[in-house]
Protein backbone atom coordinates (compact mmCIF):
# COMPACT_ATOMS: atom_id res chain seq x y z
CA MET A 1 11.22 -27.34 -2.53
CA ASN A 2 13.23 -25.88 0.48
CA LEU A 3 11.93 -22.36 1.92
CA THR A 4 13.27 -20.87 4.91
CA LYS A 5 10.17 -20.37 7.85
CA LYS A 6 10.36 -17.04 6.75
CA GLN A 7 9.57 -17.58 3.23
CA LYS A 8 6.85 -19.95 4.45
CA SER A 9 5.26 -17.40 6.86
CA ALA A 10 5.38 -14.97 3.54
CA ILE A 11 3.40 -16.96 1.49
CA ILE A 12 0.81 -17.28 3.92
CA GLY A 13 0.42 -13.62 4.61
CA MET A 14 -0.08 -12.89 0.84
CA ILE A 15 -2.55 -15.48 0.66
CA LEU A 16 -4.45 -14.57 3.48
CA GLY A 17 -3.91 -10.71 1.96
CA ASP A 18 -4.18 -10.04 -2.09
CA GLY A 19 -2.42 -13.20 -3.28
CA TYR A 20 -4.75 -15.64 -5.34
CA LEU A 21 -4.32 -18.49 -5.71
CA GLN A 22 -4.49 -20.31 -9.11
CA LYS A 23 -4.84 -23.63 -10.26
CA THR A 24 -2.80 -24.57 -12.71
CA GLY A 25 -3.42 -29.49 -13.92
CA SER A 26 -4.33 -31.49 -11.34
CA ARG A 27 -1.90 -31.01 -8.52
CA ASN A 28 0.03 -27.33 -9.37
CA ALA A 29 -0.98 -23.80 -8.61
CA ARG A 30 0.60 -20.36 -9.16
CA LEU A 31 0.87 -17.34 -6.73
CA ARG A 32 -1.06 -14.40 -8.25
CA LEU A 33 -0.53 -10.96 -6.89
CA GLU A 34 -2.19 -7.60 -7.59
CA HIS A 35 -1.92 -4.35 -6.52
CA GLN A 36 -2.49 -0.57 -7.57
CA ALA A 37 0.23 1.08 -10.10
CA ASP A 38 1.50 2.98 -7.29
CA HIS A 39 2.60 0.45 -5.04
CA TYR A 40 5.13 -1.73 -7.40
CA ASN A 41 7.59 -1.53 -5.40
CA TYR A 42 5.79 -3.14 -3.03
CA LEU A 43 4.72 -5.81 -4.92
CA LEU A 44 8.59 -6.10 -6.01
CA TRP A 45 9.42 -6.30 -2.51
CA LYS A 46 7.01 -9.30 -1.97
CA ALA A 47 8.96 -10.78 -5.34
CA LYS A 48 11.92 -11.24 -4.17
CA ILE A 49 11.20 -12.86 -0.63
CA LEU A 50 10.57 -15.15 -3.36
CA PRO A 51 12.99 -15.40 -5.77
CA LYS A 52 12.33 -19.29 -7.03
CA PHE A 53 8.81 -18.82 -7.61
CA PHE A 54 9.39 -15.44 -9.30
CA GLN A 55 11.32 -14.34 -12.56
CA GLY A 56 10.84 -11.33 -14.54
CA LYS A 57 9.28 -7.75 -13.51
CA PRO A 58 5.96 -7.06 -12.55
CA LYS A 59 3.08 -6.13 -15.23
CA ILE A 60 1.13 -2.79 -15.34
CA LEU A 61 -2.28 -3.40 -17.09
CA LYS A 62 -5.51 -1.17 -17.19
CA ARG A 63 -8.67 -1.67 -16.10
CA ILE A 64 -12.09 -0.54 -16.40
CA HIS A 65 -14.09 0.19 -13.60
CA PRO A 66 -17.67 -1.48 -14.49
CA ILE A 67 -19.81 0.85 -11.92
CA THR A 68 -17.16 4.36 -12.63
CA LYS A 69 -16.11 3.84 -16.21
CA LYS A 70 -12.74 5.24 -15.73
CA THR A 71 -9.67 3.57 -16.14
CA TYR A 72 -6.68 2.99 -13.87
CA SER A 73 -3.96 0.81 -13.43
CA TYR A 74 -2.53 -1.94 -11.51
CA VAL A 75 0.19 -4.23 -11.13
CA ARG A 76 0.46 -7.67 -11.47
CA HIS A 77 3.21 -10.54 -11.00
CA GLN A 78 2.50 -14.09 -10.97
CA SER A 79 4.59 -17.05 -9.88
CA ASN A 80 5.77 -20.31 -11.87
CA ALA A 81 3.17 -23.55 -11.18
CA SER A 82 4.73 -24.87 -8.38
CA PRO A 83 3.17 -28.27 -6.30
CA TYR A 84 4.12 -26.00 -3.00
CA PHE A 85 1.13 -23.79 -4.45
CA GLY A 86 -1.00 -26.45 -4.95
CA LYS A 87 -1.08 -27.95 -1.95
CA MET A 88 -1.80 -24.75 -0.48
CA ARG A 89 -4.43 -24.16 -2.65
CA ALA A 90 -6.59 -27.24 -1.39
CA LEU A 91 -5.85 -26.22 2.11
CA PHE A 92 -6.89 -22.68 1.15
CA TYR A 93 -9.95 -23.22 -0.84
CA PRO A 94 -11.22 -26.64 -0.56
CA ASN A 95 -14.16 -25.47 -1.92
CA GLY A 96 -13.06 -22.76 -4.77
CA LYS A 97 -13.15 -19.54 -2.68
CA LYS A 98 -10.96 -18.37 0.12
CA THR A 99 -10.98 -20.09 3.40
CA ILE A 100 -9.23 -19.12 6.85
CA PRO A 101 -8.17 -22.87 7.51
CA ARG A 102 -8.07 -24.83 10.63
CA ASN A 103 -4.08 -24.86 11.47
CA LEU A 104 -3.69 -20.98 10.72
CA LYS A 105 -1.37 -21.38 14.40
CA GLU A 106 1.11 -23.65 13.04
CA LEU A 107 1.04 -22.17 9.13
CA LEU A 108 1.55 -18.41 10.46
CA ARG A 109 4.49 -18.45 12.93
CA ASP A 110 7.50 -15.70 11.25
CA GLU A 111 6.08 -12.06 11.69
CA ILE A 112 7.00 -11.76 8.35
CA GLY A 113 4.16 -12.75 7.57
CA PHE A 114 1.76 -10.93 9.65
CA ALA A 115 3.41 -7.54 8.30
CA VAL A 116 2.49 -8.22 4.63
CA TRP A 117 -0.95 -9.30 5.56
CA TYR A 118 -1.28 -6.00 7.79
CA TYR A 119 0.24 -4.22 4.19
CA ASP A 120 -2.43 -5.87 2.25
CA ASP A 121 -5.09 -5.62 4.25
CA GLY A 122 -4.41 -3.69 7.50
CA TYR A 123 -5.40 0.66 8.40
CA TYR A 124 -4.30 2.50 11.22
CA TYR A 125 -6.98 5.00 12.03
CA GLN A 126 -4.92 7.97 13.21
CA ARG A 127 -7.17 9.57 15.42
CA ASP A 128 -7.87 6.92 17.96
CA GLN A 129 -4.25 5.24 17.36
CA CYS A 130 -6.08 1.76 16.86
CA PHE A 131 -5.43 -0.57 14.01
CA TYR A 132 -8.09 -2.93 11.64
CA LEU A 133 -7.04 -5.93 9.99
CA TYR A 134 -9.93 -6.80 7.62
CA LEU A 135 -10.78 -10.64 6.73
CA GLY A 136 -13.57 -10.15 3.81
CA LYS A 137 -16.49 -12.00 3.72
CA ILE A 138 -15.74 -14.65 5.96
CA SER A 139 -17.63 -16.85 8.63
CA ARG A 140 -17.26 -16.26 12.40
CA GLU A 141 -15.54 -19.40 13.26
CA GLU A 142 -12.53 -18.53 10.46
CA ALA A 143 -12.32 -15.21 12.51
CA THR A 144 -12.06 -16.62 15.56
CA LEU A 145 -9.18 -18.69 14.33
CA ALA A 146 -7.60 -15.37 12.49
CA SER A 147 -8.29 -13.54 16.27
CA ASP A 148 -6.71 -16.55 17.56
CA THR A 149 -3.59 -17.14 15.95
CA VAL A 150 -3.12 -13.32 16.04
CA ARG A 151 -2.65 -13.46 19.86
CA LYS A 152 -1.25 -16.29 20.48
CA ASN A 153 1.91 -16.45 17.84
CA PHE A 154 2.26 -12.39 18.38
CA HIS A 155 1.13 -11.79 21.22
CA LEU A 156 -1.13 -8.71 20.36
CA SER A 157 -4.74 -8.43 21.54
CA ASN A 158 -7.48 -8.18 19.62
CA SER A 159 -11.53 -8.08 19.22
CA ILE A 160 -13.53 -9.06 16.41
CA LEU A 161 -15.51 -6.85 14.73
CA ASP A 162 -18.46 -7.34 12.27
CA LYS A 163 -18.61 -4.70 9.57
CA LYS A 164 -21.55 -5.93 7.79
CA ASN A 165 -21.74 -5.81 4.36
CA LYS A 166 -17.32 -5.57 4.81
CA GLY A 167 -17.89 -8.76 6.35
CA PHE A 168 -15.24 -9.25 9.94
CA ALA A 169 -12.41 -7.44 10.74
CA LEU A 170 -9.83 -7.91 13.70
CA TYR A 171 -9.62 -4.46 15.77
CA PHE A 172 -6.46 -3.61 17.70
CA PRO A 173 -6.64 -1.00 20.58
CA ARG A 174 -3.81 1.64 21.32
CA THR A 175 -2.33 -0.29 23.53
CA GLU A 176 -0.76 -2.81 20.79
CA LYS A 177 0.20 0.41 19.00
CA GLU A 178 4.16 0.08 19.62
CA LYS A 179 4.06 -4.01 19.59
CA ILE A 180 2.54 -4.11 16.02
CA LYS A 181 4.74 -1.20 14.92
CA LYS A 182 8.06 -2.91 15.96
CA ILE A 183 6.97 -5.98 13.08
CA VAL A 184 5.80 -3.85 10.49
CA GLU A 185 8.76 -1.38 10.55
CA LYS A 186 11.69 -5.01 10.67
CA TYR A 187 10.10 -5.22 7.23
CA ALA A 188 9.59 -1.67 6.17
CA VAL A 189 8.70 -1.01 2.29
CA PRO A 190 9.25 3.07 1.84
CA VAL A 191 5.54 3.26 -0.27
CA MET A 192 3.79 1.41 2.54
CA ALA A 193 5.25 3.48 5.84
CA TYR A 194 1.68 5.27 5.53
CA LYS A 195 0.19 2.14 7.14
CA ILE A 196 2.63 2.70 9.87
CA PRO A 197 2.11 5.15 12.82
CA SER A 198 5.06 7.41 12.80
């Protein structure tokens, strides 16, 4: 599978964010992308980056929340099964649980990867003009790998915050505002514009 540097980095951003790699056989896996229904066009944008993997259109599905019992809609798109995704699954899910691999610096090198990751798990706090990138319930060592990768490859100063029940997050002060804005605006998706400072 001949993938460009940009495509490879976008895949890493998707895996770090909301993507899930589902095992299909001993060597293959597929990439499942899910978002709330009103982010349909964002999911479509992601799929268009990888036309060899994603065919057809995303599906709109309904789910009942186990606690509130409310029904809500979400959109899902699944890639073809591929040995490339099988290789990525072995790297990111060595024991069945998503982890941040030690070689993340080598994997996440193109800005599109950071933009996708930020769109999935990032948050702009308007009042303080700062940014958060939520990492979930990972180890402090993995959070440090993420922090170092973003600092070295994208020259973004950040610190690690322990958000207790929410897991770790990277915090970017207002000094990084224009740098983050410049990266993310290169890959503008209208429905995700709320994540970019005006």
